[in-house]
Amino acid sequence: MLALLPRLQEPAHEAAERFTPFSINTGLIFWTIVVFGILLAVLWRFGWPAILKSVEERERRMQQQLDDAQKARAESARLLEEHKRMVASARAEAQEMIAKAKAVAEKERETLLAQARQEYEQLLGRAKKDIGAEKEKAILELRREAVDLSIAAASKLIEAQLDTEANRRLVTEYLASLGGQR
């Protein structure tokens, strides 16, 4: 603490010569202006063109990026429109294919129905024909039975032995004449 004491007792005139914020030192101002001028000249000569060049380069890159973004935006808009057209075309094509498929299915259904009707008609015709043939066979069988029964009855009535072939012919002619009268 004693070491600090002599400092506190400094003369008042030395304190007046010390630097204050409001004091002017012309030598310091001169050298500050000289250093500032030299620094300004060096920066003006070497620094300023480099700074301008980098700023201009950055501005050019930003403009290029903006132009590229505009091109990309235009291209994406074009691709979007093309995509929309393709989707609309695909939908129209799908609708057309569905309509064609429905038409083909309807036509195929009609063809199958026509074939089924035709087969039905053929089966019905064949069945009628078979029924007719069976009917004719049955009628012929019944006639033969009738002839045999008639001959048997007539032979018992007459009790004479006649030729069976001649008897058959006579009865068949008689039955045919009865069938022709109808």
mmCIF file of C-alpha atoms in Angstrom:
data_model
loop_
_atom_site.group_PDB
_atom_site.id
_atom_site.type_symbol
_atom_site.label_atom_id
_atom_site.label_comp_id
_atom_site.label_asym_id
_atom_site.label_seq_id
_atom_site.Cartn_x
_atom_site.Cartn_y
_atom_site.Cartn_z
ATOM 1 C CA MET A 1 0.000 0.000 0.000
ATOM 2 C CA LEU A 2 2.844 2.296 0.609
ATOM 3 C CA ALA A 3 3.940 1.861 -2.983
ATOM 4 C CA LEU A 4 0.729 3.361 -4.208
ATOM 5 C CA LEU A 5 1.018 6.373 -2.083
ATOM 6 C CA PRO A 6 3.674 8.188 -4.118
ATOM 7 C CA ARG A 7 1.576 7.879 -7.237
ATOM 8 C CA LEU A 8 -1.360 9.473 -5.615
ATOM 9 C CA GLN A 9 0.774 12.421 -4.763
ATOM 10 C CA GLU A 10 1.835 13.232 -8.318
ATOM 11 C CA PRO A 11 2.046 16.830 -9.274
ATOM 12 C CA ALA A 12 -1.012 18.476 -10.750
ATOM 13 C CA HIS A 13 0.818 19.787 -13.813
ATOM 14 C CA GLU A 14 1.671 16.261 -15.030
ATOM 15 C CA ALA A 15 -1.978 15.268 -14.791
ATOM 16 C CA ALA A 16 -2.833 18.248 -17.002
ATOM 17 C CA GLU A 17 -0.491 17.071 -19.743
ATOM 18 C CA ARG A 18 -1.998 13.632 -19.949
ATOM 19 C CA PHE A 19 -4.323 12.633 -22.761
ATOM 20 C CA THR A 20 -8.026 13.267 -22.373
ATOM 21 C CA PRO A 21 -10.802 12.441 -24.773
ATOM 22 C CA PHE A 22 -11.128 16.072 -25.690
ATOM 23 C CA SER A 23 -7.444 16.864 -26.169
ATOM 24 C CA ILE A 24 -6.013 17.295 -29.680
ATOM 25 C CA ASN A 25 -2.697 15.727 -30.625
ATOM 26 C CA THR A 26 -1.703 17.059 -34.098
ATOM 27 C CA GLY A 27 1.108 14.585 -34.599
ATOM 28 C CA LEU A 28 -1.216 11.679 -33.951
ATOM 29 C CA ILE A 29 -3.812 13.159 -36.309
ATOM 30 C CA PHE A 30 -1.205 13.656 -39.046
ATOM 31 C CA TRP A 31 0.127 10.093 -38.837
ATOM 32 C CA THR A 32 -3.397 8.682 -38.627
ATOM 33 C CA ILE A 33 -4.336 10.542 -41.838
ATOM 34 C CA VAL A 34 -1.131 9.418 -43.587
ATOM 35 C CA VAL A 35 -1.648 5.742 -42.594
ATOM 36 C CA PHE A 36 -5.315 5.992 -43.554
ATOM 37 C CA GLY A 37 -4.398 7.486 -46.950
ATOM 38 C CA ILE A 38 -1.771 4.792 -47.627
ATOM 39 C CA LEU A 39 -4.189 2.074 -46.552
ATOM 40 C CA LEU A 40 -6.907 3.650 -48.697
ATOM 41 C CA ALA A 41 -4.559 3.804 -51.719
ATOM 42 C CA VAL A 42 -3.479 0.166 -51.278
ATOM 43 C CA LEU A 43 -7.060 -0.975 -50.844
ATOM 44 C CA TRP A 44 -8.175 1.185 -53.770
ATOM 45 C CA ARG A 45 -5.477 -0.271 -55.982
ATOM 46 C CA PHE A 46 -5.564 -3.930 -54.952
ATOM 47 C CA GLY A 47 -8.532 -4.605 -52.681
ATOM 48 C CA TRP A 48 -11.330 -2.669 -54.314
ATOM 49 C CA PRO A 49 -11.049 -4.372 -57.763
ATOM 50 C CA ALA A 50 -10.974 -7.795 -56.073
ATOM 51 C CA ILE A 51 -14.014 -6.912 -53.953
ATOM 52 C CA LEU A 52 -15.837 -5.528 -57.003
ATOM 53 C CA LYS A 53 -14.875 -8.595 -59.011
ATOM 54 C CA SER A 54 -16.165 -10.987 -56.337
ATOM 55 C CA VAL A 55 -19.371 -8.951 -55.936
ATOM 56 C CA GLU A 56 -19.892 -8.893 -59.711
ATOM 57 C CA GLU A 57 -19.152 -12.636 -59.898
ATOM 58 C CA ARG A 58 -21.639 -13.312 -57.114
ATOM 59 C CA GLU A 59 -24.206 -11.119 -58.847
ATOM 60 C CA ARG A 60 -23.570 -12.968 -62.136
ATOM 61 C CA ARG A 61 -23.962 -16.369 -60.403
ATOM 62 C CA MET A 62 -27.153 -15.237 -58.732
ATOM 63 C CA GLN A 63 -28.515 -13.992 -62.068
ATOM 64 C CA GLN A 64 -27.502 -17.304 -63.670
ATOM 65 C CA GLN A 65 -29.262 -19.194 -60.889
ATOM 66 C CA LEU A 66 -32.361 -17.032 -61.354
ATOM 67 C CA ASP A 67 -32.287 -17.662 -65.109
ATOM 68 C CA ASP A 68 -31.826 -21.391 -64.514
ATOM 69 C CA ALA A 69 -34.697 -21.354 -62.016
ATOM 70 C CA GLN A 70 -36.909 -19.584 -64.552
ATOM 71 C CA LYS A 71 -35.956 -22.127 -67.221
ATOM 72 C CA ALA A 72 -36.578 -25.002 -64.806
ATOM 73 C CA ARG A 73 -39.924 -23.495 -63.852
ATOM 74 C CA ALA A 74 -40.935 -23.103 -67.494
ATOM 75 C CA GLU A 75 -39.767 -26.658 -68.227
ATOM 76 C CA SER A 76 -41.658 -28.046 -65.233
ATOM 77 C CA ALA A 77 -44.796 -26.171 -66.329
ATOM 78 C CA ARG A 78 -44.396 -27.604 -69.832
ATOM 79 C CA LEU A 79 -43.861 -31.104 -68.436
ATOM 80 C CA LEU A 80 -46.874 -30.707 -66.168
ATOM 81 C CA GLU A 81 -49.059 -29.721 -69.114
ATOM 82 C CA GLU A 82 -47.670 -32.597 -71.153
ATOM 83 C CA HIS A 83 -48.332 -34.956 -68.254
ATOM 84 C CA LYS A 84 -51.905 -33.662 -67.956
ATOM 85 C CA ARG A 85 -52.426 -34.187 -71.695
ATOM 86 C CA MET A 86 -51.001 -37.696 -71.459
ATOM 87 C CA VAL A 87 -53.235 -38.540 -68.499
ATOM 88 C CA ALA A 88 -56.276 -37.169 -70.322
ATOM 89 C CA SER A 89 -55.291 -39.120 -73.429
ATOM 90 C CA ALA A 90 -54.786 -42.279 -71.400
ATOM 91 C CA ARG A 91 -58.172 -41.810 -69.741
ATOM 92 C CA ALA A 92 -59.854 -41.282 -73.096
ATOM 93 C CA GLU A 93 -58.075 -44.320 -74.498
ATOM 94 C CA ALA A 94 -59.083 -46.388 -71.471
ATOM 95 C CA GLN A 95 -62.712 -45.271 -71.860
ATOM 96 C CA GLU A 96 -62.565 -46.154 -75.547
ATOM 97 C CA MET A 97 -61.089 -49.563 -74.746
ATOM 98 C CA ILE A 98 -63.789 -50.165 -72.138
ATOM 99 C CA ALA A 99 -66.486 -49.178 -74.631
ATOM 100 C CA LYS A 100 -64.973 -51.491 -77.255
ATOM 101 C CA ALA A 101 -64.709 -54.309 -74.729
ATOM 102 C CA LYS A 102 -68.355 -53.809 -73.770
ATOM 103 C CA ALA A 103 -69.369 -53.818 -77.431
ATOM 104 C CA VAL A 104 -67.327 -56.962 -78.087
ATOM 105 C CA ALA A 105 -68.760 -58.627 -74.978
ATOM 106 C CA GLU A 106 -72.305 -57.716 -76.036
ATOM 107 C CA LYS A 107 -71.671 -59.014 -79.538
ATOM 108 C CA GLU A 108 -70.139 -62.205 -78.143
ATOM 109 C CA ARG A 109 -73.123 -62.623 -75.836
ATOM 110 C CA GLU A 110 -75.511 -62.215 -78.758
ATOM 111 C CA THR A 111 -73.461 -64.684 -80.796
ATOM 112 C CA LEU A 112 -73.514 -67.196 -77.955
ATOM 113 C CA LEU A 113 -77.259 -66.711 -77.510
ATOM 114 C CA ALA A 114 -77.792 -67.219 -81.243
ATOM 115 C CA GLN A 115 -75.675 -70.364 -81.158
ATOM 116 C CA ALA A 116 -77.572 -71.619 -78.132
ATOM 117 C CA ARG A 117 -80.897 -70.959 -79.894
ATOM 118 C CA GLN A 118 -79.649 -72.680 -83.014
ATOM 119 C CA GLU A 119 -78.471 -75.705 -81.008
ATOM 120 C CA TYR A 120 -81.794 -75.710 -79.167
ATOM 121 C CA GLU A 121 -83.671 -75.637 -82.469
ATOM 122 C CA GLN A 122 -81.480 -78.427 -83.843
ATOM 123 C CA LEU A 123 -81.968 -80.523 -80.712
ATOM 124 C CA LEU A 124 -85.704 -79.832 -80.810
ATOM 125 C CA GLY A 125 -85.857 -80.736 -84.519
ATOM 126 C CA ARG A 126 -83.854 -83.903 -83.918
ATOM 127 C CA ALA A 127 -86.046 -84.781 -80.973
ATOM 128 C CA LYS A 128 -89.210 -84.224 -83.048
ATOM 129 C CA LYS A 129 -87.717 -86.281 -85.833
ATOM 130 C CA ASP A 130 -86.761 -89.046 -83.407
ATOM 131 C CA ILE A 131 -90.201 -88.865 -81.814
ATOM 132 C CA GLY A 132 -91.794 -89.015 -85.258
ATOM 133 C CA ALA A 133 -89.638 -91.992 -86.226
ATOM 134 C CA GLU A 134 -90.434 -93.750 -82.952
ATOM 135 C CA LYS A 135 -94.093 -92.933 -83.467
ATOM 136 C CA GLU A 136 -93.975 -94.426 -86.964
ATOM 137 C CA LYS A 137 -92.216 -97.513 -85.599
ATOM 138 C CA ALA A 138 -94.818 -97.800 -82.887
ATOM 139 C CA ILE A 139 -97.648 -97.387 -85.410
ATOM 140 C CA LEU A 140 -96.070 -99.993 -87.692
ATOM 141 C CA GLU A 141 -95.632 -102.328 -84.729
ATOM 142 C CA LEU A 142 -99.213 -101.727 -83.699
ATOM 143 C CA ARG A 143 -100.346 -102.429 -87.265
ATOM 144 C CA ARG A 144 -98.376 -105.648 -87.347
ATOM 145 C CA GLU A 145 -99.870 -106.639 -84.038
ATOM 146 C CA ALA A 146 -103.292 -105.659 -85.299
ATOM 147 C CA VAL A 147 -102.706 -107.649 -88.485
ATOM 148 C CA ASP A 148 -101.489 -110.647 -86.505
ATOM 149 C CA LEU A 149 -104.461 -110.368 -84.158
ATOM 150 C CA SER A 150 -106.850 -109.882 -87.080
ATOM 151 C CA ILE A 151 -105.381 -112.874 -88.877
ATOM 152 C CA ALA A 152 -105.545 -114.963 -85.726
ATOM 153 C CA ALA A 153 -109.157 -113.915 -85.160
ATOM 154 C CA ALA A 154 -110.102 -114.428 -88.809
ATOM 155 C CA SER A 155 -108.399 -117.827 -88.964
ATOM 156 C CA LYS A 156 -110.317 -118.939 -85.930
ATOM 157 C CA LEU A 157 -113.490 -117.641 -87.435
ATOM 158 C CA ILE A 158 -112.934 -119.219 -90.771
ATOM 159 C CA GLU A 159 -111.048 -122.168 -89.443
ATOM 160 C CA ALA A 160 -109.463 -122.471 -92.660
ATOM 161 C CA GLN A 161 -105.780 -122.340 -93.086
ATOM 162 C CA LEU A 162 -104.981 -119.589 -95.462
ATOM 163 C CA ASP A 163 -101.596 -118.488 -96.619
ATOM 164 C CA THR A 164 -100.255 -116.118 -93.961
ATOM 165 C CA GLU A 165 -98.421 -113.954 -96.475
ATOM 166 C CA ALA A 166 -101.539 -113.432 -98.550
ATOM 167 C CA ASN A 167 -103.527 -112.668 -95.403
ATOM 168 C CA ARG A 168 -100.988 -110.089 -94.333
ATOM 169 C CA ARG A 169 -101.055 -108.416 -97.705
ATOM 170 C CA LEU A 170 -104.866 -108.236 -97.654
ATOM 171 C CA VAL A 171 -104.974 -106.778 -94.136
ATOM 172 C CA THR A 172 -102.156 -104.288 -94.872
ATOM 173 C CA GLU A 173 -103.987 -103.098 -97.987
ATOM 174 C CA TYR A 174 -107.158 -102.752 -95.981
ATOM 175 C CA LEU A 175 -105.470 -100.779 -93.245
ATOM 176 C CA ALA A 176 -103.704 -98.598 -95.824
ATOM 177 C CA SER A 177 -107.081 -97.890 -97.434
ATOM 178 C CA LEU A 178 -108.438 -96.950 -94.011
ATOM 179 C CA GLY A 179 -105.393 -94.652 -93.363
ATOM 180 C CA GLY A 180 -105.833 -93.003 -96.813
ATOM 181 C CA GLN A 181 -109.514 -92.193 -96.134
ATOM 182 C CA ARG A 182 -108.643 -90.031 -93.146
#
